[in-house]
């Protein structure tokens, strides 16, 4: 399909009443999609990491906005969605340079999580998830490096997918860690989520699943409230596929999953500093305390440490991919807790972050797709259960996840 260049924004009042603080100040514009197509009639927002021709990219930081030129080319994903008939309704907030999974922004604030207003929305795709959860657009582009789609999807009770690494283009997009960065999207409606998948994901051979495994050690990293919905999903899959239970880490211990998290952090942090270290050193941008501290830490990671972590990653990837093979899927929590309170202290937030990344780094290190299915706790708080699949099984994984969700509805 030939994709036309991004059309100029129309001159009209911005149609969104941003009741949740999701849109960035420079992101209030509309670009009409093609008059017909698979996504005609749908509206989408774009995380402010994606370039949109003629409009600035802010990456969640005012200094970045001020020191980078207005892009001349759009992300291929933006152009694909417009060509499919969807209308773009501006750009939404991200944590600074996507370097967080919490969802607060030191400069622009914290978007409202409509499903739990006293709690954070999760990040770094905070604006995308908040806009979708509030029904202000039908779907939104996000990204996922260490959990930036799976975590907010779980916190806000919507659908989200970390795509197979490299499957969707990350051209014309501000990077964080290229070896882990993936382009993603959110939707509140499962049928909309599937429609977008069929437009964005490349066509491939039909994928057939035959086995399902529950990763017990990943479940144990999460709060006990995750156990019941995880078991519910696993039980539904047991009726379709050959089941088993195991640990994703060979020893099944927290210590081994923590070593996986550290492997992810070492490689990802080194790549992030290679991507942005010169700019940070030259411009000395102001960051929020947590993100600023993270940049200071990653600036000290050397090439030798990154190379050693790369070797460890290879063994982790072999372990995870070996457990799934070509026809297996795994069930695991999307993150470690319900969304933290907006008033939570930094120590509590950091502890949740550490446990969560022990879970989310599994797909990241293995380069595999993971779809987060929305559920709720008995108290009504959003929670996500994930399916992890073989490389390239993204569309089949989504279709299976939606089938299971429909089956489990009361």
mmCIF file of C-alpha atoms in Angstrom:
data_model
loop_
_atom_site.group_PDB
_atom_site.id
_atom_site.type_symbol
_atom_site.label_atom_id
_atom_site.label_comp_id
_atom_site.label_asym_id
_atom_site.label_seq_id
_atom_site.Cartn_x
_atom_site.Cartn_y
_atom_site.Cartn_z
ATOM 1 C CA UNK A 1 0.000 0.000 0.000
ATOM 2 C CA UNK A 2 1.309 3.458 -0.883
ATOM 3 C CA UNK A 3 1.075 5.721 2.149
ATOM 4 C CA UNK A 4 0.509 9.421 1.476
ATOM 5 C CA UNK A 5 2.541 11.975 3.413
ATOM 6 C CA UNK A 6 0.955 13.400 6.536
ATOM 7 C CA UNK A 7 -1.781 15.877 5.597
ATOM 8 C CA UNK A 8 -1.704 19.423 6.948
ATOM 9 C CA UNK A 9 -3.638 20.039 10.140
ATOM 10 C CA UNK A 10 -7.063 21.539 9.605
ATOM 11 C CA UNK A 11 -7.808 24.963 11.007
ATOM 12 C CA UNK A 12 -10.567 24.383 13.496
ATOM 13 C CA UNK A 13 -11.104 24.476 17.222
ATOM 14 C CA UNK A 14 -9.548 21.494 18.943
ATOM 15 C CA UNK A 15 -12.408 19.013 19.461
ATOM 16 C CA UNK A 16 -11.208 17.383 22.696
ATOM 17 C CA UNK A 17 -12.252 18.600 26.130
ATOM 18 C CA UNK A 18 -9.149 17.362 27.928
ATOM 19 C CA UNK A 19 -10.674 16.509 31.271
ATOM 20 C CA UNK A 20 -7.716 14.328 32.320
ATOM 21 C CA UNK A 21 -4.665 16.485 31.494
ATOM 22 C CA UNK A 22 -3.400 14.088 28.825
ATOM 23 C CA UNK A 23 -2.581 16.484 25.959
ATOM 24 C CA UNK A 24 0.662 18.435 25.789
ATOM 25 C CA UNK A 25 0.395 22.216 25.203
ATOM 26 C CA UNK A 26 1.885 21.941 21.707
ATOM 27 C CA UNK A 27 -0.230 18.895 20.830
ATOM 28 C CA UNK A 28 -3.686 20.375 20.344
ATOM 29 C CA UNK A 29 -4.226 19.890 16.617
ATOM 30 C CA UNK A 30 -6.203 17.617 14.314
ATOM 31 C CA UNK A 31 -5.129 15.756 11.175
ATOM 32 C CA UNK A 32 -7.926 14.166 9.185
ATOM 33 C CA UNK A 33 -7.509 10.619 7.996
ATOM 34 C CA UNK A 34 -8.386 9.316 4.563
ATOM 35 C CA UNK A 35 -12.112 9.544 3.756
ATOM 36 C CA UNK A 36 -12.449 5.756 3.892
ATOM 37 C CA UNK A 37 -10.515 2.795 5.193
ATOM 38 C CA UNK A 38 -10.394 0.079 7.828
ATOM 39 C CA UNK A 39 -10.237 2.640 10.659
ATOM 40 C CA UNK A 40 -12.600 5.272 9.275
ATOM 41 C CA UNK A 41 -14.569 6.987 12.024
ATOM 42 C CA UNK A 42 -11.981 6.319 14.751
ATOM 43 C CA UNK A 43 -9.911 8.994 16.508
ATOM 44 C CA UNK A 44 -6.420 8.430 17.851
ATOM 45 C CA UNK A 45 -3.869 10.344 19.908
ATOM 46 C CA UNK A 46 -0.103 10.019 19.624
ATOM 47 C CA UNK A 47 2.472 9.806 22.399
ATOM 48 C CA UNK A 48 4.789 12.799 22.190
ATOM 49 C CA UNK A 49 7.757 10.646 21.194
ATOM 50 C CA UNK A 50 6.445 10.088 17.670
ATOM 51 C CA UNK A 51 7.308 12.656 15.036
ATOM 52 C CA UNK A 52 4.440 14.263 13.162
ATOM 53 C CA UNK A 53 5.511 16.388 10.214
ATOM 54 C CA UNK A 54 5.072 20.097 10.862
ATOM 55 C CA UNK A 55 4.528 19.688 14.607
ATOM 56 C CA UNK A 56 7.187 19.722 17.352
ATOM 57 C CA UNK A 57 8.119 16.650 19.382
ATOM 58 C CA UNK A 58 8.599 17.368 23.069
ATOM 59 C CA UNK A 59 9.505 13.937 24.538
ATOM 60 C CA UNK A 60 8.108 15.072 27.893
ATOM 61 C CA UNK A 61 10.758 17.722 28.550
ATOM 62 C CA UNK A 62 10.636 21.473 27.740
ATOM 63 C CA UNK A 63 14.378 21.600 27.024
ATOM 64 C CA UNK A 64 14.013 18.842 24.431
ATOM 65 C CA UNK A 65 11.147 20.739 22.845
ATOM 66 C CA UNK A 66 13.230 23.935 22.693
ATOM 67 C CA UNK A 67 16.412 22.377 21.290
ATOM 68 C CA UNK A 68 15.104 20.137 18.510
ATOM 69 C CA UNK A 69 13.775 21.156 15.102
ATOM 70 C CA UNK A 70 10.215 20.592 14.002
ATOM 71 C CA UNK A 71 10.166 17.246 12.160
ATOM 72 C CA UNK A 72 9.727 17.191 8.409
ATOM 73 C CA UNK A 73 8.654 13.535 8.301
ATOM 74 C CA UNK A 74 6.104 11.611 10.349
ATOM 75 C CA UNK A 75 6.402 8.213 11.942
ATOM 76 C CA UNK A 76 5.398 5.526 9.444
ATOM 77 C CA UNK A 77 2.812 4.328 11.964
ATOM 78 C CA UNK A 78 1.122 7.728 12.040
ATOM 79 C CA UNK A 79 0.943 7.789 8.244
ATOM 80 C CA UNK A 80 -0.369 4.217 8.117
ATOM 81 C CA UNK A 81 -3.184 5.014 10.543
ATOM 82 C CA UNK A 82 -4.152 8.166 8.659
ATOM 83 C CA UNK A 83 -4.147 6.257 5.377
ATOM 84 C CA UNK A 84 -6.497 3.714 6.986
ATOM 85 C CA UNK A 85 -9.025 6.468 7.703
ATOM 86 C CA UNK A 86 -8.357 7.246 11.377
ATOM 87 C CA UNK A 87 -8.253 10.893 12.439
ATOM 88 C CA UNK A 88 -5.390 12.067 14.621
ATOM 89 C CA UNK A 89 -6.402 14.253 17.547
ATOM 90 C CA UNK A 90 -3.062 15.591 18.694
ATOM 91 C CA UNK A 91 -0.177 14.560 20.900
ATOM 92 C CA UNK A 92 -0.291 13.377 24.480
ATOM 93 C CA UNK A 93 2.045 13.323 27.437
ATOM 94 C CA UNK A 94 4.973 11.022 28.095
ATOM 95 C CA UNK A 95 7.255 10.716 31.088
ATOM 96 C CA UNK A 96 10.509 12.527 30.327
ATOM 97 C CA UNK A 97 12.294 10.763 27.454
ATOM 98 C CA UNK A 98 10.139 7.735 28.326
ATOM 99 C CA UNK A 99 12.440 6.939 31.256
ATOM 100 C CA UNK A 100 9.781 5.836 33.777
ATOM 101 C CA UNK A 101 6.791 3.534 34.269
ATOM 102 C CA UNK A 102 5.068 5.721 36.891
ATOM 103 C CA UNK A 103 3.211 8.355 34.870
ATOM 104 C CA UNK A 104 4.062 11.607 36.625
ATOM 105 C CA UNK A 105 5.814 14.405 34.749
ATOM 106 C CA UNK A 106 7.796 17.024 36.667
ATOM 107 C CA UNK A 107 6.995 19.705 34.083
ATOM 108 C CA UNK A 108 3.520 18.913 32.788
ATOM 109 C CA UNK A 109 1.844 17.073 35.649
ATOM 110 C CA UNK A 110 0.209 13.671 36.084
ATOM 111 C CA UNK A 111 -2.736 12.719 33.844
ATOM 112 C CA UNK A 112 -5.830 11.484 35.648
ATOM 113 C CA UNK A 113 -6.501 7.760 35.840
ATOM 114 C CA UNK A 114 -10.295 7.818 35.452
ATOM 115 C CA UNK A 115 -10.656 4.259 36.763
ATOM 116 C CA UNK A 116 -8.776 5.171 39.966
ATOM 117 C CA UNK A 117 -8.516 8.981 40.241
ATOM 118 C CA UNK A 118 -6.428 8.924 43.421
ATOM 119 C CA UNK A 119 -3.829 6.726 41.700
ATOM 120 C CA UNK A 120 -1.250 7.296 38.965
ATOM 121 C CA UNK A 121 -1.964 6.240 35.369
ATOM 122 C CA UNK A 122 1.398 4.561 34.822
ATOM 123 C CA UNK A 123 3.976 5.561 32.244
ATOM 124 C CA UNK A 124 5.781 6.385 30.252
ATOM 125 C CA UNK A 125 2.729 6.307 27.941
ATOM 126 C CA UNK A 126 0.745 8.237 30.546
ATOM 127 C CA UNK A 127 -1.154 10.568 28.248
ATOM 128 C CA UNK A 128 -2.000 7.799 25.794
ATOM 129 C CA UNK A 129 -3.505 5.530 28.419
ATOM 130 C CA UNK A 130 -5.301 8.346 30.252
ATOM 131 C CA UNK A 131 -6.918 9.613 27.042
ATOM 132 C CA UNK A 132 -8.078 6.124 26.052
ATOM 133 C CA UNK A 133 -9.321 5.200 29.543
ATOM 134 C CA UNK A 134 -11.343 8.428 29.684
ATOM 135 C CA UNK A 135 -12.939 7.748 26.290
ATOM 136 C CA UNK A 136 -11.490 10.915 24.774
ATOM 137 C CA UNK A 137 -10.182 8.971 21.766
ATOM 138 C CA UNK A 138 -10.705 5.463 20.450
ATOM 139 C CA UNK A 139 -7.075 4.386 20.601
ATOM 140 C CA UNK A 140 -3.639 5.901 21.120
ATOM 141 C CA UNK A 141 -0.082 5.165 20.086
ATOM 142 C CA UNK A 142 2.335 4.447 22.911
ATOM 143 C CA UNK A 143 5.690 2.763 23.278
ATOM 144 C CA UNK A 144 7.120 0.032 25.475
ATOM 145 C CA UNK A 145 10.782 -0.326 26.419
ATOM 146 C CA UNK A 146 10.663 -1.663 29.975
ATOM 147 C CA UNK A 147 6.896 -1.797 30.474
ATOM 148 C CA UNK A 148 5.618 1.581 29.293
ATOM 149 C CA UNK A 149 2.497 0.099 27.700
ATOM 150 C CA UNK A 150 1.859 -3.041 29.742
ATOM 151 C CA UNK A 151 2.066 -1.218 33.087
ATOM 152 C CA UNK A 152 -0.282 1.713 32.289
ATOM 153 C CA UNK A 153 -2.693 -0.671 30.540
ATOM 154 C CA UNK A 154 -2.880 -2.639 33.794
ATOM 155 C CA UNK A 155 -3.145 0.468 35.990
ATOM 156 C CA UNK A 156 -5.966 1.991 33.921
ATOM 157 C CA UNK A 157 -7.906 -1.092 32.854
ATOM 158 C CA UNK A 158 -7.439 -0.968 29.073
ATOM 159 C CA UNK A 159 -5.903 -3.174 26.378
ATOM 160 C CA UNK A 160 -2.213 -2.810 25.555
ATOM 161 C CA UNK A 161 0.421 -4.752 23.652
ATOM 162 C CA UNK A 162 4.184 -4.848 23.707
ATOM 163 C CA UNK A 163 4.957 -5.851 20.127
ATOM 164 C CA UNK A 164 7.637 -8.290 19.020
ATOM 165 C CA UNK A 165 10.852 -6.271 19.052
ATOM 166 C CA UNK A 166 11.566 -4.888 15.587
ATOM 167 C CA UNK A 167 8.186 -5.850 14.142
ATOM 168 C CA UNK A 168 6.905 -2.258 13.899
ATOM 169 C CA UNK A 169 9.016 0.665 12.777
ATOM 170 C CA UNK A 170 10.477 2.990 15.398
ATOM 171 C CA UNK A 171 11.741 5.393 12.731
ATOM 172 C CA UNK A 172 10.842 9.056 13.273
ATOM 173 C CA UNK A 173 10.451 8.411 16.983
ATOM 174 C CA UNK A 174 12.553 9.572 19.939
ATOM 175 C CA UNK A 175 14.433 6.494 21.228
ATOM 176 C CA UNK A 176 15.120 5.410 24.777
ATOM 177 C CA UNK A 177 16.974 2.102 24.418
ATOM 178 C CA UNK A 178 16.856 0.885 20.799
ATOM 179 C CA UNK A 179 17.544 -2.733 21.742
ATOM 180 C CA UNK A 180 14.269 -2.784 23.715
ATOM 181 C CA UNK A 181 12.110 0.000 22.240
ATOM 182 C CA UNK A 182 8.821 -1.093 20.656
ATOM 183 C CA UNK A 183 5.946 0.817 19.064
ATOM 184 C CA UNK A 184 2.577 0.031 20.650
ATOM 185 C CA UNK A 185 -1.030 1.126 21.083
ATOM 186 C CA UNK A 186 -3.881 1.143 23.610
ATOM 187 C CA UNK A 187 -7.644 0.758 23.257
ATOM 188 C CA UNK A 188 -10.474 0.434 25.736
ATOM 189 C CA UNK A 189 -12.621 -1.627 23.359
ATOM 190 C CA UNK A 190 -11.199 -5.055 22.422
ATOM 191 C CA UNK A 191 -12.670 -4.926 18.914
ATOM 192 C CA UNK A 192 -11.037 -1.549 18.255
ATOM 193 C CA UNK A 193 -7.801 -2.986 19.634
ATOM 194 C CA UNK A 194 -8.016 -5.810 17.065
ATOM 195 C CA UNK A 195 -8.922 -3.460 14.208
ATOM 196 C CA UNK A 196 -5.802 -1.398 14.846
ATOM 197 C CA UNK A 197 -3.717 -4.580 15.052
ATOM 198 C CA UNK A 198 -4.895 -5.678 11.615
ATOM 199 C CA UNK A 199 -3.818 -2.337 10.150
ATOM 200 C CA UNK A 200 -0.464 -1.924 11.893
ATOM 201 C CA UNK A 201 0.853 -5.464 12.133
ATOM 202 C CA UNK A 202 2.434 -6.953 9.023
ATOM 203 C CA UNK A 203 0.587 -9.869 7.461
ATOM 204 C CA UNK A 204 2.073 -13.234 8.250
ATOM 205 C CA UNK A 205 1.312 -16.917 8.365
ATOM 206 C CA UNK A 206 -1.445 -18.012 10.731
ATOM 207 C CA UNK A 207 -0.032 -18.848 14.151
ATOM 208 C CA UNK A 208 -1.327 -21.908 15.989
ATOM 209 C CA UNK A 209 -0.949 -22.235 19.759
ATOM 210 C CA UNK A 210 -0.793 -25.693 21.307
ATOM 211 C CA UNK A 211 0.588 -25.252 24.838
ATOM 212 C CA UNK A 212 0.088 -22.823 27.715
ATOM 213 C CA UNK A 213 2.409 -22.410 30.679
ATOM 214 C CA UNK A 214 1.980 -20.433 33.881
ATOM 215 C CA UNK A 215 5.180 -18.742 35.082
ATOM 216 C CA UNK A 216 4.925 -19.229 38.853
ATOM 217 C CA UNK A 217 7.959 -17.100 39.751
ATOM 218 C CA UNK A 218 6.613 -14.155 37.761
ATOM 219 C CA UNK A 219 3.265 -14.455 39.555
ATOM 220 C CA UNK A 220 5.092 -14.495 42.893
ATOM 221 C CA UNK A 221 6.665 -11.110 42.126
ATOM 222 C CA UNK A 222 3.190 -9.557 42.033
ATOM 223 C CA UNK A 223 0.853 -8.749 44.902
ATOM 224 C CA UNK A 224 -1.482 -11.628 45.920
ATOM 225 C CA UNK A 225 -4.454 -9.884 44.288
ATOM 226 C CA UNK A 226 -3.089 -10.957 40.886
ATOM 227 C CA UNK A 227 -3.306 -14.679 41.655
ATOM 228 C CA UNK A 228 -7.060 -15.104 41.118
ATOM 229 C CA UNK A 229 -7.296 -13.455 37.675
ATOM 230 C CA UNK A 230 -4.092 -15.180 36.532
ATOM 231 C CA UNK A 231 -5.551 -18.555 37.534
ATOM 232 C CA UNK A 232 -8.838 -17.659 35.825
ATOM 233 C CA UNK A 233 -7.083 -16.968 32.532
ATOM 234 C CA UNK A 234 -4.926 -20.081 32.870
ATOM 235 C CA UNK A 235 -7.979 -22.232 33.565
ATOM 236 C CA UNK A 236 -9.724 -20.894 30.466
ATOM 237 C CA UNK A 237 -6.665 -21.698 28.377
ATOM 238 C CA UNK A 238 -6.371 -25.172 29.925
ATOM 239 C CA UNK A 239 -9.633 -26.010 28.188
ATOM 240 C CA UNK A 240 -8.048 -25.242 24.801
ATOM 241 C CA UNK A 241 -4.342 -26.010 25.100
ATOM 242 C CA UNK A 242 -1.940 -28.436 26.763
ATOM 243 C CA UNK A 243 -1.191 -26.863 30.189
ATOM 244 C CA UNK A 244 1.866 -26.838 32.429
ATOM 245 C CA UNK A 245 3.318 -24.820 35.278
ATOM 246 C CA UNK A 246 6.961 -23.888 35.656
ATOM 247 C CA UNK A 247 9.296 -21.044 36.507
ATOM 248 C CA UNK A 248 10.606 -18.791 33.771
ATOM 249 C CA UNK A 249 13.920 -18.417 35.590
ATOM 250 C CA UNK A 250 15.685 -21.749 35.926
ATOM 251 C CA UNK A 251 16.033 -21.478 39.706
ATOM 252 C CA UNK A 252 12.633 -19.847 40.151
ATOM 253 C CA UNK A 253 14.052 -17.435 42.718
ATOM 254 C CA UNK A 254 13.615 -13.708 43.181
ATOM 255 C CA UNK A 255 17.397 -13.426 43.092
ATOM 256 C CA UNK A 256 17.555 -14.798 39.549
ATOM 257 C CA UNK A 257 14.742 -12.550 38.303
ATOM 258 C CA UNK A 258 16.521 -9.633 39.961
ATOM 259 C CA UNK A 259 19.644 -10.524 37.992
ATOM 260 C CA UNK A 260 17.483 -10.436 34.842
ATOM 261 C CA UNK A 261 16.235 -6.983 35.832
ATOM 262 C CA UNK A 262 19.800 -5.810 36.334
ATOM 263 C CA UNK A 263 20.758 -7.237 32.942
ATOM 264 C CA UNK A 264 17.932 -5.279 31.344
ATOM 265 C CA UNK A 265 18.887 -2.117 33.223
ATOM 266 C CA UNK A 266 22.564 -2.367 32.285
ATOM 267 C CA UNK A 267 21.961 -2.857 28.574
ATOM 268 C CA UNK A 268 19.036 -0.448 28.389
ATOM 269 C CA UNK A 269 20.762 2.194 30.474
ATOM 270 C CA UNK A 270 23.931 2.049 28.417
ATOM 271 C CA UNK A 271 21.945 2.370 25.186
ATOM 272 C CA UNK A 272 19.909 5.257 26.620
ATOM 273 C CA UNK A 273 23.061 7.185 27.513
ATOM 274 C CA UNK A 274 24.511 6.533 24.056
ATOM 275 C CA UNK A 275 21.309 7.939 22.583
ATOM 276 C CA UNK A 276 20.972 11.019 24.790
ATOM 277 C CA UNK A 277 24.135 11.507 26.826
ATOM 278 C CA UNK A 278 25.651 14.138 24.526
ATOM 279 C CA UNK A 279 22.447 16.171 24.529
ATOM 280 C CA UNK A 280 22.106 15.930 28.324
ATOM 281 C CA UNK A 281 25.739 16.937 28.823
ATOM 282 C CA UNK A 282 25.467 19.870 26.419
ATOM 283 C CA UNK A 283 22.093 21.291 27.470
ATOM 284 C CA UNK A 284 21.856 20.193 31.121
ATOM 285 C CA UNK A 285 18.064 19.890 31.034
ATOM 286 C CA UNK A 286 16.076 19.908 34.246
ATOM 287 C CA UNK A 287 14.587 16.494 35.028
ATOM 288 C CA UNK A 288 12.273 15.360 37.789
ATOM 289 C CA UNK A 289 14.234 13.926 40.746
ATOM 290 C CA UNK A 290 13.629 10.222 40.022
ATOM 291 C CA UNK A 291 14.372 10.481 36.299
ATOM 292 C CA UNK A 292 17.328 12.795 36.866
ATOM 293 C CA UNK A 293 18.828 10.280 39.273
ATOM 294 C CA UNK A 294 18.300 7.532 36.731
ATOM 295 C CA UNK A 295 20.212 9.471 34.066
ATOM 296 C CA UNK A 296 23.074 10.050 36.499
ATOM 297 C CA UNK A 297 23.235 6.318 37.207
ATOM 298 C CA UNK A 298 23.183 5.184 33.580
ATOM 299 C CA UNK A 299 25.868 7.714 32.628
ATOM 300 C CA UNK A 300 28.324 5.557 34.615
ATOM 301 C CA UNK A 301 27.622 2.293 32.765
ATOM 302 C CA UNK A 302 30.630 1.347 30.642
ATOM 303 C CA UNK A 303 30.854 -0.609 27.416
ATOM 304 C CA UNK A 304 32.427 -3.619 29.121
ATOM 305 C CA UNK A 305 29.521 -3.933 31.561
ATOM 306 C CA UNK A 306 27.041 -3.567 28.711
ATOM 307 C CA UNK A 307 28.825 -6.249 26.685
ATOM 308 C CA UNK A 308 28.800 -8.658 29.635
ATOM 309 C CA UNK A 309 25.097 -7.979 30.162
ATOM 310 C CA UNK A 310 24.534 -8.646 26.467
ATOM 311 C CA UNK A 311 25.974 -12.130 26.882
ATOM 312 C CA UNK A 312 23.667 -12.746 29.852
ATOM 313 C CA UNK A 313 20.750 -11.502 27.785
ATOM 314 C CA UNK A 314 21.451 -14.142 25.143
ATOM 315 C CA UNK A 315 21.071 -16.905 27.709
ATOM 316 C CA UNK A 316 17.862 -15.388 29.081
ATOM 317 C CA UNK A 317 16.427 -15.084 25.586
ATOM 318 C CA UNK A 318 17.293 -18.702 24.853
ATOM 319 C CA UNK A 319 15.656 -19.795 28.115
ATOM 320 C CA UNK A 320 12.372 -17.905 27.544
ATOM 321 C CA UNK A 321 12.074 -18.724 23.858
ATOM 322 C CA UNK A 322 12.918 -22.346 24.594
ATOM 323 C CA UNK A 323 10.079 -22.602 27.109
ATOM 324 C CA UNK A 324 7.556 -21.315 24.562
ATOM 325 C CA UNK A 325 8.903 -22.833 21.357
ATOM 326 C CA UNK A 326 6.905 -21.936 18.266
ATOM 327 C CA UNK A 327 3.488 -22.866 19.630
ATOM 328 C CA UNK A 328 3.461 -22.048 23.351
ATOM 329 C CA UNK A 329 2.141 -19.079 25.300
ATOM 330 C CA UNK A 330 2.695 -18.058 28.916
ATOM 331 C CA UNK A 331 0.385 -16.449 31.463
ATOM 332 C CA UNK A 332 1.813 -13.877 33.879
ATOM 333 C CA UNK A 333 0.840 -10.619 35.604
ATOM 334 C CA UNK A 334 1.206 -7.425 33.584
ATOM 335 C CA UNK A 335 2.927 -5.725 36.530
ATOM 336 C CA UNK A 336 3.483 -6.155 40.276
ATOM 337 C CA UNK A 337 0.702 -4.070 41.842
ATOM 338 C CA UNK A 338 -2.382 -2.008 41.287
ATOM 339 C CA UNK A 339 -1.581 1.601 40.420
ATOM 340 C CA UNK A 340 0.227 3.322 43.310
ATOM 341 C CA UNK A 341 -1.496 6.222 45.008
ATOM 342 C CA UNK A 342 -0.582 9.640 43.649
ATOM 343 C CA UNK A 343 0.564 10.449 47.199
ATOM 344 C CA UNK A 344 2.871 7.397 47.485
ATOM 345 C CA UNK A 345 6.378 8.131 48.690
ATOM 346 C CA UNK A 346 9.449 7.668 46.513
ATOM 347 C CA UNK A 347 10.652 4.570 48.406
ATOM 348 C CA UNK A 348 7.308 2.812 47.928
ATOM 349 C CA UNK A 349 7.212 3.752 44.245
ATOM 350 C CA UNK A 350 10.740 2.449 43.724
ATOM 351 C CA UNK A 351 9.962 -0.877 45.392
ATOM 352 C CA UNK A 352 6.949 -1.379 43.132
ATOM 353 C CA UNK A 353 9.053 -0.407 40.125
ATOM 354 C CA UNK A 354 11.749 -2.982 40.966
ATOM 355 C CA UNK A 355 9.241 -5.835 41.340
ATOM 356 C CA UNK A 356 7.378 -4.793 38.222
ATOM 357 C CA UNK A 357 10.468 -4.711 36.031
ATOM 358 C CA UNK A 358 11.421 -8.202 37.225
ATOM 359 C CA UNK A 359 8.196 -9.212 35.458
ATOM 360 C CA UNK A 360 8.257 -6.900 32.442
ATOM 361 C CA UNK A 361 11.922 -7.545 31.600
ATOM 362 C CA UNK A 362 11.028 -11.135 30.656
ATOM 363 C CA UNK A 363 9.422 -10.082 27.361
ATOM 364 C CA UNK A 364 11.963 -7.295 26.892
ATOM 365 C CA UNK A 365 15.033 -9.504 27.190
ATOM 366 C CA UNK A 366 13.420 -12.183 25.021
ATOM 367 C CA UNK A 367 12.142 -9.698 22.412
ATOM 368 C CA UNK A 368 8.666 -11.262 22.514
ATOM 369 C CA UNK A 369 5.101 -9.910 22.252
ATOM 370 C CA UNK A 370 2.955 -9.562 25.365
ATOM 371 C CA UNK A 371 -0.688 -8.469 25.477
ATOM 372 C CA UNK A 372 -2.252 -7.091 28.677
ATOM 373 C CA UNK A 373 -5.880 -8.090 29.278
ATOM 374 C CA UNK A 374 -7.920 -5.818 31.585
ATOM 375 C CA UNK A 375 -9.489 -7.201 34.753
ATOM 376 C CA UNK A 376 -10.440 -5.722 38.123
ATOM 377 C CA UNK A 377 -9.786 -6.548 41.761
ATOM 378 C CA UNK A 378 -12.736 -7.307 44.082
ATOM 379 C CA UNK A 379 -12.516 -3.647 45.135
ATOM 380 C CA UNK A 380 -12.874 -2.537 41.515
ATOM 381 C CA UNK A 381 -9.302 -1.393 40.894
ATOM 382 C CA UNK A 382 -7.885 -2.089 37.420
ATOM 383 C CA UNK A 383 -5.455 -4.951 37.029
ATOM 384 C CA UNK A 384 -3.844 -6.630 34.041
ATOM 385 C CA UNK A 385 -3.106 -10.266 33.179
ATOM 386 C CA UNK A 386 -0.799 -10.912 30.243
ATOM 387 C CA UNK A 387 -0.250 -13.485 27.561
ATOM 388 C CA UNK A 388 3.322 -13.830 26.288
ATOM 389 C CA UNK A 389 3.818 -15.443 22.898
ATOM 390 C CA UNK A 390 6.470 -16.462 20.371
ATOM 391 C CA UNK A 391 8.116 -13.843 18.160
ATOM 392 C CA UNK A 392 5.772 -12.645 15.445
ATOM 393 C CA UNK A 393 2.629 -14.107 17.016
ATOM 394 C CA UNK A 394 1.270 -10.643 17.935
ATOM 395 C CA UNK A 395 -1.991 -10.765 15.989
ATOM 396 C CA UNK A 396 -2.828 -14.346 16.969
ATOM 397 C CA UNK A 397 -1.995 -13.491 20.587
ATOM 398 C CA UNK A 398 -4.406 -10.541 20.518
ATOM 399 C CA UNK A 399 -7.175 -12.632 18.957
ATOM 400 C CA UNK A 400 -6.738 -15.355 21.572
ATOM 401 C CA UNK A 401 -6.636 -12.800 24.402
ATOM 402 C CA UNK A 402 -9.878 -11.191 23.226
ATOM 403 C CA UNK A 403 -11.546 -14.600 22.900
ATOM 404 C CA UNK A 404 -10.525 -15.510 26.454
ATOM 405 C CA UNK A 405 -11.672 -12.145 27.824
ATOM 406 C CA UNK A 406 -15.072 -12.542 26.146
ATOM 407 C CA UNK A 407 -15.378 -16.062 27.520
ATOM 408 C CA UNK A 408 -14.702 -14.853 31.066
ATOM 409 C CA UNK A 409 -17.193 -12.008 31.050
ATOM 410 C CA UNK A 410 -20.121 -12.546 33.462
#
